Protein backbone atom coordinates (compact mmCIF):
# COMPACT_ATOMS: atom_id res chain seq x y z
CA UNK A 1 0.00 0.00 0.00
CA UNK A 2 0.99 3.58 -0.56
CA UNK A 3 2.11 5.81 2.28
CA UNK A 4 0.70 9.27 2.91
CA UNK A 5 1.90 11.98 5.29
CA UNK A 6 -0.60 14.70 6.18
CA UNK A 7 1.05 17.79 7.65
CA UNK A 8 -1.83 19.53 9.38
CA UNK A 9 -1.88 23.04 10.85
CA UNK A 10 -5.08 24.05 12.61
CA UNK A 11 -5.74 24.63 16.30
CA UNK A 12 -9.33 23.31 16.30
CA UNK A 13 -10.27 19.70 15.44
CA UNK A 14 -13.89 20.76 14.77
CA UNK A 15 -12.84 23.30 12.12
CA UNK A 16 -13.37 22.66 8.41
CA UNK A 17 -9.61 22.04 8.16
CA UNK A 18 -9.96 19.44 10.90
CA UNK A 19 -12.81 17.81 8.99
CA UNK A 20 -10.87 17.87 5.70
CA UNK A 21 -7.96 16.16 7.46
CA UNK A 22 -10.30 13.56 8.96
CA UNK A 23 -11.93 12.86 5.56
CA UNK A 24 -8.48 12.37 4.00
CA UNK A 25 -7.42 9.92 6.73
CA UNK A 26 -10.66 7.93 6.37
CA UNK A 27 -10.78 7.87 2.57
CA UNK A 28 -7.10 7.05 2.02
CA UNK A 29 -7.12 4.40 4.75
CA UNK A 30 -10.13 2.79 3.04
CA UNK A 31 -7.99 2.55 -0.10
CA UNK A 32 -5.40 0.58 1.85
CA UNK A 33 -2.97 3.49 2.22
CA UNK A 34 -0.94 3.85 5.38
CA UNK A 35 -1.66 7.40 6.63
CA UNK A 36 0.46 9.34 9.13
CA UNK A 37 -0.57 12.75 10.46
CA UNK A 38 1.81 15.38 11.80
CA UNK A 39 -0.65 17.55 13.76
CA UNK A 40 1.68 20.50 14.28
CA UNK A 41 -0.31 22.37 16.95
CA UNK A 42 -1.04 19.19 18.93
CA UNK A 43 2.66 18.28 18.73
CA UNK A 44 3.58 21.83 19.80
CA UNK A 45 5.99 21.75 16.88
CA UNK A 46 8.80 24.29 17.25
CA UNK A 47 8.68 26.57 14.16
CA UNK A 48 11.89 28.51 14.88
CA UNK A 49 15.10 27.48 13.15
CA UNK A 50 17.72 27.73 15.90
CA UNK A 51 21.00 26.37 17.23
CA UNK A 52 18.92 23.76 19.11
CA UNK A 53 18.34 21.90 15.84
CA UNK A 54 21.96 20.73 15.91
CA UNK A 55 23.06 18.17 18.49
CA UNK A 56 26.68 18.46 19.60
CA UNK A 57 29.43 20.68 18.22
CA UNK A 58 29.05 23.26 15.50
CA UNK A 59 31.27 23.46 12.43
CA UNK A 60 31.85 27.13 13.19
CA UNK A 61 31.06 28.20 16.73
CA UNK A 62 32.27 31.75 16.03
CA UNK A 63 29.57 32.61 13.50
CA UNK A 64 26.33 30.62 13.31
CA UNK A 65 25.06 29.81 9.80
CA UNK A 66 21.85 27.75 10.06
CA UNK A 67 21.95 26.40 6.49
CA UNK A 68 25.56 25.24 6.70
CA UNK A 69 25.24 23.83 10.23
CA UNK A 70 22.07 21.81 9.54
CA UNK A 71 23.57 20.48 6.29
CA UNK A 72 26.65 19.27 8.17
CA UNK A 73 24.52 17.94 11.06
CA UNK A 74 22.31 16.02 8.62
CA UNK A 75 25.37 14.33 7.11
CA UNK A 76 26.64 13.39 10.58
CA UNK A 77 23.21 12.28 11.86
CA UNK A 78 23.31 15.09 14.42
CA UNK A 79 20.00 16.86 13.86
CA UNK A 80 17.56 17.12 16.78
CA UNK A 81 15.18 14.18 17.29
CA UNK A 82 12.03 16.03 16.21
CA UNK A 83 13.62 16.78 12.83
CA UNK A 84 14.90 13.23 12.33
CA UNK A 85 11.38 11.98 13.12
CA UNK A 86 9.72 14.29 10.56
CA UNK A 87 12.34 13.55 7.89
CA UNK A 88 11.71 9.84 8.36
CA UNK A 89 7.97 10.40 7.76
CA UNK A 90 8.74 12.42 4.60
CA UNK A 91 11.23 9.81 3.39
CA UNK A 92 8.65 7.02 3.70
CA UNK A 93 5.74 8.92 2.14
CA UNK A 94 4.63 8.61 -1.48
CA UNK A 95 2.30 11.60 -1.04
CA UNK A 96 2.51 14.68 1.20
CA UNK A 97 -0.76 16.51 1.90
CA UNK A 98 -0.51 19.94 3.51
CA UNK A 99 -3.80 20.91 5.20
CA UNK A 100 -4.13 24.44 6.55
CA UNK A 101 -6.00 27.77 6.54
CA UNK A 102 -4.43 30.44 4.34
CA UNK A 103 -2.86 33.16 6.53
CA UNK A 104 -1.77 36.39 4.86
CA UNK A 105 -1.41 34.76 1.40
CA UNK A 106 0.70 31.98 2.87
CA UNK A 107 0.74 29.00 5.20
CA UNK A 108 0.57 29.45 9.00
CA UNK A 109 3.92 30.16 10.69
CA UNK A 110 3.98 26.74 12.36
CA UNK A 111 3.81 25.03 8.94
CA UNK A 112 6.37 27.38 7.39
CA UNK A 113 8.61 26.51 10.35
CA UNK A 114 8.14 22.83 9.50
CA UNK A 115 9.33 23.57 5.96
CA UNK A 116 12.27 25.67 7.22
CA UNK A 117 13.47 23.05 9.69
CA UNK A 118 12.64 19.70 8.07
CA UNK A 119 13.62 20.29 4.44
CA UNK A 120 17.31 20.88 5.08
CA UNK A 121 20.09 20.77 2.53
CA UNK A 122 21.38 17.25 2.05
CA UNK A 123 17.96 15.80 2.85
CA UNK A 124 15.60 17.61 0.47
CA UNK A 125 17.91 19.43 -1.95
CA UNK A 126 21.60 19.85 -2.65
CA UNK A 127 22.58 22.24 -5.43
CA UNK A 128 22.63 21.48 -8.35
CA UNK A 129 20.17 18.76 -7.32
CA UNK A 130 17.05 20.88 -7.13
CA UNK A 131 13.80 21.32 -9.06
CA UNK A 132 13.42 18.29 -11.36
CA UNK A 133 16.50 16.66 -9.82
CA UNK A 134 15.69 17.59 -6.20
CA UNK A 135 16.39 14.89 -3.65
CA UNK A 136 12.69 14.20 -2.96
CA UNK A 137 11.78 13.31 -6.53
CA UNK A 138 9.33 10.41 -6.95
CA UNK A 139 7.11 11.98 -4.30
CA UNK A 140 3.83 13.84 -4.78
CA UNK A 141 2.50 16.83 -2.83
CA UNK A 142 -0.92 18.41 -2.57
CA UNK A 143 -1.80 21.70 -0.86
CA UNK A 144 -5.33 21.57 0.58
CA UNK A 145 -6.42 24.79 2.26
CA UNK A 146 -9.23 27.14 3.16
CA UNK A 147 -9.37 30.86 2.43
CA UNK A 148 -11.06 33.85 4.04
CA UNK A 149 -11.79 35.43 0.66
CA UNK A 150 -14.22 34.23 -2.01
CA UNK A 151 -13.31 32.51 -5.28
CA UNK A 152 -14.07 35.78 -7.13
CA UNK A 153 -11.56 37.68 -4.99
CA UNK A 154 -8.86 35.16 -5.98
CA UNK A 155 -9.69 35.16 -9.69
CA UNK A 156 -7.30 36.65 -12.23
CA UNK A 157 -9.14 39.99 -12.30
CA UNK A 158 -10.06 39.85 -8.59
CA UNK A 159 -8.81 42.13 -5.82
CA UNK A 160 -6.47 39.45 -4.40
CA UNK A 161 -5.11 38.35 -7.79
CA UNK A 162 -5.04 34.83 -9.19
CA UNK A 163 -4.75 32.22 -6.42
CA UNK A 164 -1.96 30.65 -8.49
CA UNK A 165 0.28 33.63 -7.67
CA UNK A 166 -0.16 32.78 -3.97
CA UNK A 167 0.77 29.14 -4.67
CA UNK A 168 4.03 29.97 -6.47
CA UNK A 169 6.30 30.21 -3.36
CA UNK A 170 4.71 27.14 -1.71
CA UNK A 171 4.32 24.76 -4.62
CA UNK A 172 7.20 25.89 -6.82
CA UNK A 173 9.63 27.53 -4.41
CA UNK A 174 9.49 24.76 -1.81
CA UNK A 175 8.02 21.52 -3.15
CA UNK A 176 9.18 21.65 -6.76
CA UNK A 177 12.58 22.96 -5.63
CA UNK A 178 12.97 19.75 -3.61
CA UNK A 179 12.02 17.64 -6.64
CA UNK A 180 8.48 16.84 -5.47
CA UNK A 181 5.79 16.62 -8.16
CA UNK A 182 2.77 18.75 -7.33
CA UNK A 183 -0.89 17.83 -7.79
CA UNK A 184 -3.46 20.57 -8.40
CA UNK A 185 -4.31 22.31 -5.12
CA UNK A 186 -7.58 21.65 -3.32
CA UNK A 187 -9.11 24.95 -2.23
CA UNK A 188 -12.20 25.55 -0.09
CA UNK A 189 -13.04 29.21 -0.61
CA UNK A 190 -14.48 31.25 2.27
CA UNK A 191 -16.03 28.39 4.29
CA UNK A 192 -16.89 30.76 7.14
CA UNK A 193 -19.27 32.70 4.93
CA UNK A 194 -21.28 29.83 3.46
CA UNK A 195 -24.09 27.63 4.79
CA UNK A 196 -23.59 24.41 6.71
CA UNK A 197 -24.94 22.65 3.62
CA UNK A 198 -22.21 24.18 1.44
CA UNK A 199 -19.53 23.16 3.93
CA UNK A 200 -20.82 19.59 3.79
CA UNK A 201 -20.60 19.76 0.01
CA UNK A 202 -16.96 20.85 0.33
CA UNK A 203 -16.19 17.73 2.39
CA UNK A 204 -18.05 15.48 -0.09
CA UNK A 205 -16.12 17.02 -3.01
CA UNK A 206 -12.80 16.37 -1.21
CA UNK A 207 -13.74 12.73 -0.46
CA UNK A 208 -14.74 12.28 -4.11
CA UNK A 209 -11.47 13.69 -5.38
CA UNK A 210 -9.46 11.47 -3.03
CA UNK A 211 -11.09 8.37 -4.54
CA UNK A 212 -9.28 8.96 -7.86
CA UNK A 213 -6.30 10.96 -6.58
CA UNK A 214 -3.70 8.39 -7.62
CA UNK A 215 -4.84 8.67 -11.25
CA UNK A 216 -4.18 12.42 -11.39
CA UNK A 217 -1.30 13.88 -13.37
CA UNK A 218 0.87 16.47 -11.59
CA UNK A 219 0.60 20.07 -12.76
CA UNK A 220 3.18 21.34 -15.22
CA UNK A 221 5.61 22.83 -12.71
CA UNK A 222 6.76 25.75 -14.81
CA UNK A 223 6.38 29.51 -14.34
CA UNK A 224 3.80 29.44 -17.16
CA UNK A 225 1.35 27.40 -15.03
CA UNK A 226 1.36 30.13 -12.38
CA UNK A 227 1.63 33.29 -14.44
CA UNK A 228 0.10 32.52 -17.82
mmCIF file of C-alpha atoms in Angstrom:
data_model
loop_
_atom_site.group_PDB
_atom_site.id
_atom_site.type_symbol
_atom_site.label_atom_id
_atom_site.label_comp_id
_atom_site.label_asym_id
_atom_site.label_seq_id
_atom_site.Cartn_x
_atom_site.Cartn_y
_atom_site.Cartn_z
ATOM 1 C CA UNK A 1 0.000 0.000 0.000
ATOM 2 C CA UNK A 2 0.986 3.584 -0.564
ATOM 3 C CA UNK A 3 2.109 5.811 2.281
ATOM 4 C CA UNK A 4 0.703 9.272 2.910
ATOM 5 C CA UNK A 5 1.904 11.982 5.294
ATOM 6 C CA UNK A 6 -0.599 14.700 6.183
ATOM 7 C CA UNK A 7 1.053 17.792 7.652
ATOM 8 C CA UNK A 8 -1.828 19.526 9.382
ATOM 9 C CA UNK A 9 -1.879 23.040 10.855
ATOM 10 C CA UNK A 10 -5.083 24.055 12.614
ATOM 11 C CA UNK A 11 -5.745 24.627 16.297
ATOM 12 C CA UNK A 12 -9.334 23.314 16.303
ATOM 13 C CA UNK A 13 -10.268 19.702 15.435
ATOM 14 C CA UNK A 14 -13.893 20.757 14.770
ATOM 15 C CA UNK A 15 -12.843 23.297 12.118
ATOM 16 C CA UNK A 16 -13.368 22.655 8.410
ATOM 17 C CA UNK A 17 -9.614 22.045 8.160
ATOM 18 C CA UNK A 18 -9.961 19.444 10.905
ATOM 19 C CA UNK A 19 -12.809 17.812 8.992
ATOM 20 C CA UNK A 20 -10.872 17.870 5.701
ATOM 21 C CA UNK A 21 -7.959 16.164 7.455
ATOM 22 C CA UNK A 22 -10.300 13.557 8.959
ATOM 23 C CA UNK A 23 -11.928 12.859 5.559
ATOM 24 C CA UNK A 24 -8.476 12.366 4.003
ATOM 25 C CA UNK A 25 -7.421 9.918 6.728
ATOM 26 C CA UNK A 26 -10.661 7.930 6.375
ATOM 27 C CA UNK A 27 -10.784 7.866 2.574
ATOM 28 C CA UNK A 28 -7.103 7.053 2.022
ATOM 29 C CA UNK A 29 -7.117 4.399 4.752
ATOM 30 C CA UNK A 30 -10.129 2.790 3.036
ATOM 31 C CA UNK A 31 -7.992 2.552 -0.102
ATOM 32 C CA UNK A 32 -5.395 0.577 1.848
ATOM 33 C CA UNK A 33 -2.970 3.494 2.221
ATOM 34 C CA UNK A 34 -0.936 3.853 5.376
ATOM 35 C CA UNK A 35 -1.662 7.401 6.633
ATOM 36 C CA UNK A 36 0.463 9.335 9.130
ATOM 37 C CA UNK A 37 -0.568 12.753 10.463
ATOM 38 C CA UNK A 38 1.805 15.380 11.801
ATOM 39 C CA UNK A 39 -0.648 17.554 13.758
ATOM 40 C CA UNK A 40 1.680 20.502 14.280
ATOM 41 C CA UNK A 41 -0.310 22.368 16.946
ATOM 42 C CA UNK A 42 -1.042 19.195 18.929
ATOM 43 C CA UNK A 43 2.659 18.283 18.733
ATOM 44 C CA UNK A 44 3.583 21.832 19.795
ATOM 45 C CA UNK A 45 5.992 21.750 16.875
ATOM 46 C CA UNK A 46 8.800 24.291 17.245
ATOM 47 C CA UNK A 47 8.675 26.574 14.160
ATOM 48 C CA UNK A 48 11.888 28.506 14.878
ATOM 49 C CA UNK A 49 15.101 27.475 13.146
ATOM 50 C CA UNK A 50 17.722 27.728 15.905
ATOM 51 C CA UNK A 51 21.003 26.366 17.229
ATOM 52 C CA UNK A 52 18.921 23.761 19.114
ATOM 53 C CA UNK A 53 18.339 21.900 15.842
ATOM 54 C CA UNK A 54 21.962 20.725 15.907
ATOM 55 C CA UNK A 55 23.063 18.168 18.492
ATOM 56 C CA UNK A 56 26.682 18.462 19.600
ATOM 57 C CA UNK A 57 29.428 20.683 18.221
ATOM 58 C CA UNK A 58 29.049 23.264 15.499
ATOM 59 C CA UNK A 59 31.268 23.461 12.425
ATOM 60 C CA UNK A 60 31.847 27.127 13.191
ATOM 61 C CA UNK A 61 31.059 28.198 16.733
ATOM 62 C CA UNK A 62 32.275 31.754 16.031
ATOM 63 C CA UNK A 63 29.567 32.611 13.504
ATOM 64 C CA UNK A 64 26.330 30.621 13.308
ATOM 65 C CA UNK A 65 25.059 29.810 9.805
ATOM 66 C CA UNK A 66 21.850 27.747 10.056
ATOM 67 C CA UNK A 67 21.945 26.397 6.494
ATOM 68 C CA UNK A 68 25.559 25.237 6.704
ATOM 69 C CA UNK A 69 25.242 23.832 10.227
ATOM 70 C CA UNK A 70 22.074 21.809 9.541
ATOM 71 C CA UNK A 71 23.573 20.484 6.288
ATOM 72 C CA UNK A 72 26.649 19.266 8.171
ATOM 73 C CA UNK A 73 24.517 17.940 11.061
ATOM 74 C CA UNK A 74 22.308 16.019 8.618
ATOM 75 C CA UNK A 75 25.371 14.326 7.112
ATOM 76 C CA UNK A 76 26.638 13.393 10.583
ATOM 77 C CA UNK A 77 23.210 12.280 11.863
ATOM 78 C CA UNK A 78 23.311 15.090 14.422
ATOM 79 C CA UNK A 79 20.002 16.863 13.864
ATOM 80 C CA UNK A 80 17.555 17.117 16.780
ATOM 81 C CA UNK A 81 15.183 14.182 17.290
ATOM 82 C CA UNK A 82 12.030 16.033 16.209
ATOM 83 C CA UNK A 83 13.622 16.782 12.826
ATOM 84 C CA UNK A 84 14.898 13.230 12.332
ATOM 85 C CA UNK A 85 11.379 11.978 13.118
ATOM 86 C CA UNK A 86 9.721 14.288 10.557
ATOM 87 C CA UNK A 87 12.343 13.551 7.891
ATOM 88 C CA UNK A 88 11.711 9.841 8.360
ATOM 89 C CA UNK A 89 7.971 10.404 7.761
ATOM 90 C CA UNK A 90 8.743 12.417 4.605
ATOM 91 C CA UNK A 91 11.229 9.806 3.388
ATOM 92 C CA UNK A 92 8.652 7.025 3.701
ATOM 93 C CA UNK A 93 5.745 8.925 2.138
ATOM 94 C CA UNK A 94 4.628 8.613 -1.481
ATOM 95 C CA UNK A 95 2.303 11.603 -1.039
ATOM 96 C CA UNK A 96 2.506 14.681 1.202
ATOM 97 C CA UNK A 97 -0.760 16.509 1.896
ATOM 98 C CA UNK A 98 -0.514 19.944 3.514
ATOM 99 C CA UNK A 99 -3.795 20.911 5.201
ATOM 100 C CA UNK A 100 -4.128 24.445 6.547
ATOM 101 C CA UNK A 101 -6.001 27.770 6.542
ATOM 102 C CA UNK A 102 -4.426 30.443 4.344
ATOM 103 C CA UNK A 103 -2.863 33.158 6.531
ATOM 104 C CA UNK A 104 -1.766 36.385 4.858
ATOM 105 C CA UNK A 105 -1.409 34.763 1.404
ATOM 106 C CA UNK A 106 0.704 31.980 2.874
ATOM 107 C CA UNK A 107 0.740 28.996 5.197
ATOM 108 C CA UNK A 108 0.572 29.454 9.000
ATOM 109 C CA UNK A 109 3.920 30.159 10.687
ATOM 110 C CA UNK A 110 3.982 26.738 12.362
ATOM 111 C CA UNK A 111 3.812 25.027 8.944
ATOM 112 C CA UNK A 112 6.368 27.384 7.388
ATOM 113 C CA UNK A 113 8.612 26.511 10.346
ATOM 114 C CA UNK A 114 8.137 22.826 9.502
ATOM 115 C CA UNK A 115 9.332 23.567 5.961
ATOM 116 C CA UNK A 116 12.272 25.668 7.216
ATOM 117 C CA UNK A 117 13.470 23.051 9.689
ATOM 118 C CA UNK A 118 12.636 19.702 8.071
ATOM 119 C CA UNK A 119 13.619 20.291 4.436
ATOM 120 C CA UNK A 120 17.312 20.880 5.083
ATOM 121 C CA UNK A 121 20.086 20.773 2.528
ATOM 122 C CA UNK A 122 21.383 17.252 2.049
ATOM 123 C CA UNK A 123 17.964 15.797 2.852
ATOM 124 C CA UNK A 124 15.599 17.613 0.466
ATOM 125 C CA UNK A 125 17.910 19.429 -1.947
ATOM 126 C CA UNK A 126 21.601 19.853 -2.645
ATOM 127 C CA UNK A 127 22.575 22.235 -5.429
ATOM 128 C CA UNK A 128 22.634 21.479 -8.346
ATOM 129 C CA UNK A 129 20.166 18.756 -7.316
ATOM 130 C CA UNK A 130 17.046 20.883 -7.133
ATOM 131 C CA UNK A 131 13.800 21.324 -9.063
ATOM 132 C CA UNK A 132 13.425 18.294 -11.364
ATOM 133 C CA UNK A 133 16.498 16.662 -9.819
ATOM 134 C CA UNK A 134 15.688 17.594 -6.198
ATOM 135 C CA UNK A 135 16.395 14.888 -3.647
ATOM 136 C CA UNK A 136 12.690 14.204 -2.962
ATOM 137 C CA UNK A 137 11.783 13.310 -6.529
ATOM 138 C CA UNK A 138 9.328 10.406 -6.952
ATOM 139 C CA UNK A 139 7.107 11.983 -4.296
ATOM 140 C CA UNK A 140 3.832 13.842 -4.776
ATOM 141 C CA UNK A 141 2.504 16.827 -2.826
ATOM 142 C CA UNK A 142 -0.920 18.414 -2.568
ATOM 143 C CA UNK A 143 -1.802 21.696 -0.862
ATOM 144 C CA UNK A 144 -5.331 21.571 0.582
ATOM 145 C CA UNK A 145 -6.419 24.792 2.257
ATOM 146 C CA UNK A 146 -9.230 27.143 3.162
ATOM 147 C CA UNK A 147 -9.373 30.863 2.427
ATOM 148 C CA UNK A 148 -11.056 33.848 4.036
ATOM 149 C CA UNK A 149 -11.789 35.433 0.656
ATOM 150 C CA UNK A 150 -14.216 34.229 -2.005
ATOM 151 C CA UNK A 151 -13.311 32.514 -5.283
ATOM 152 C CA UNK A 152 -14.074 35.776 -7.135
ATOM 153 C CA UNK A 153 -11.556 37.677 -4.988
ATOM 154 C CA UNK A 154 -8.859 35.162 -5.977
ATOM 155 C CA UNK A 155 -9.692 35.158 -9.689
ATOM 156 C CA UNK A 156 -7.301 36.653 -12.228
ATOM 157 C CA UNK A 157 -9.137 39.986 -12.298
ATOM 158 C CA UNK A 158 -10.056 39.850 -8.591
ATOM 159 C CA UNK A 159 -8.811 42.133 -5.821
ATOM 160 C CA UNK A 160 -6.471 39.446 -4.398
ATOM 161 C CA UNK A 161 -5.107 38.348 -7.788
ATOM 162 C CA UNK A 162 -5.040 34.827 -9.192
ATOM 163 C CA UNK A 163 -4.752 32.217 -6.420
ATOM 164 C CA UNK A 164 -1.963 30.646 -8.494
ATOM 165 C CA UNK A 165 0.283 33.625 -7.671
ATOM 166 C CA UNK A 166 -0.163 32.783 -3.971
ATOM 167 C CA UNK A 167 0.770 29.142 -4.667
ATOM 168 C CA UNK A 168 4.030 29.974 -6.470
ATOM 169 C CA UNK A 169 6.298 30.208 -3.357
ATOM 170 C CA UNK A 170 4.711 27.144 -1.707
ATOM 171 C CA UNK A 171 4.321 24.762 -4.623
ATOM 172 C CA UNK A 172 7.202 25.887 -6.818
ATOM 173 C CA UNK A 173 9.632 27.534 -4.408
ATOM 174 C CA UNK A 174 9.489 24.761 -1.805
ATOM 175 C CA UNK A 175 8.017 21.519 -3.150
ATOM 176 C CA UNK A 176 9.176 21.653 -6.762
ATOM 177 C CA UNK A 177 12.580 22.964 -5.627
ATOM 178 C CA UNK A 178 12.967 19.746 -3.609
ATOM 179 C CA UNK A 179 12.023 17.638 -6.645
ATOM 180 C CA UNK A 180 8.479 16.842 -5.471
ATOM 181 C CA UNK A 181 5.791 16.620 -8.158
ATOM 182 C CA UNK A 182 2.771 18.747 -7.329
ATOM 183 C CA UNK A 183 -0.886 17.833 -7.791
ATOM 184 C CA UNK A 184 -3.464 20.567 -8.398
ATOM 185 C CA UNK A 185 -4.311 22.314 -5.122
ATOM 186 C CA UNK A 186 -7.583 21.654 -3.322
ATOM 187 C CA UNK A 187 -9.114 24.948 -2.231
ATOM 188 C CA UNK A 188 -12.195 25.551 -0.093
ATOM 189 C CA UNK A 189 -13.038 29.205 -0.611
ATOM 190 C CA UNK A 190 -14.481 31.254 2.272
ATOM 191 C CA UNK A 191 -16.026 28.395 4.292
ATOM 192 C CA UNK A 192 -16.888 30.760 7.144
ATOM 193 C CA UNK A 193 -19.273 32.698 4.932
ATOM 194 C CA UNK A 194 -21.277 29.830 3.459
ATOM 195 C CA UNK A 195 -24.092 27.635 4.793
ATOM 196 C CA UNK A 196 -23.595 24.406 6.709
ATOM 197 C CA UNK A 197 -24.939 22.653 3.618
ATOM 198 C CA UNK A 198 -22.214 24.178 1.438
ATOM 199 C CA UNK A 199 -19.534 23.164 3.926
ATOM 200 C CA UNK A 200 -20.825 19.586 3.788
ATOM 201 C CA UNK A 201 -20.596 19.758 0.008
ATOM 202 C CA UNK A 202 -16.964 20.853 0.333
ATOM 203 C CA UNK A 203 -16.193 17.729 2.386
ATOM 204 C CA UNK A 204 -18.046 15.484 -0.088
ATOM 205 C CA UNK A 205 -16.117 17.018 -3.012
ATOM 206 C CA UNK A 206 -12.805 16.371 -1.214
ATOM 207 C CA UNK A 207 -13.737 12.731 -0.462
ATOM 208 C CA UNK A 208 -14.740 12.282 -4.106
ATOM 209 C CA UNK A 209 -11.468 13.691 -5.379
ATOM 210 C CA UNK A 210 -9.457 11.472 -3.031
ATOM 211 C CA UNK A 211 -11.086 8.369 -4.543
ATOM 212 C CA UNK A 212 -9.279 8.960 -7.860
ATOM 213 C CA UNK A 213 -6.304 10.960 -6.575
ATOM 214 C CA UNK A 214 -3.703 8.390 -7.625
ATOM 215 C CA UNK A 215 -4.838 8.665 -11.247
ATOM 216 C CA UNK A 216 -4.177 12.418 -11.386
ATOM 217 C CA UNK A 217 -1.302 13.880 -13.368
ATOM 218 C CA UNK A 218 0.873 16.465 -11.592
ATOM 219 C CA UNK A 219 0.604 20.067 -12.759
ATOM 220 C CA UNK A 220 3.183 21.336 -15.225
ATOM 221 C CA UNK A 221 5.614 22.831 -12.706
ATOM 222 C CA UNK A 222 6.756 25.745 -14.813
ATOM 223 C CA UNK A 223 6.382 29.513 -14.336
ATOM 224 C CA UNK A 224 3.798 29.439 -17.156
ATOM 225 C CA UNK A 225 1.355 27.401 -15.034
ATOM 226 C CA UNK A 226 1.363 30.128 -12.383
ATOM 227 C CA UNK A 227 1.633 33.293 -14.435
ATOM 228 C CA UNK A 228 0.095 32.520 -17.818
#
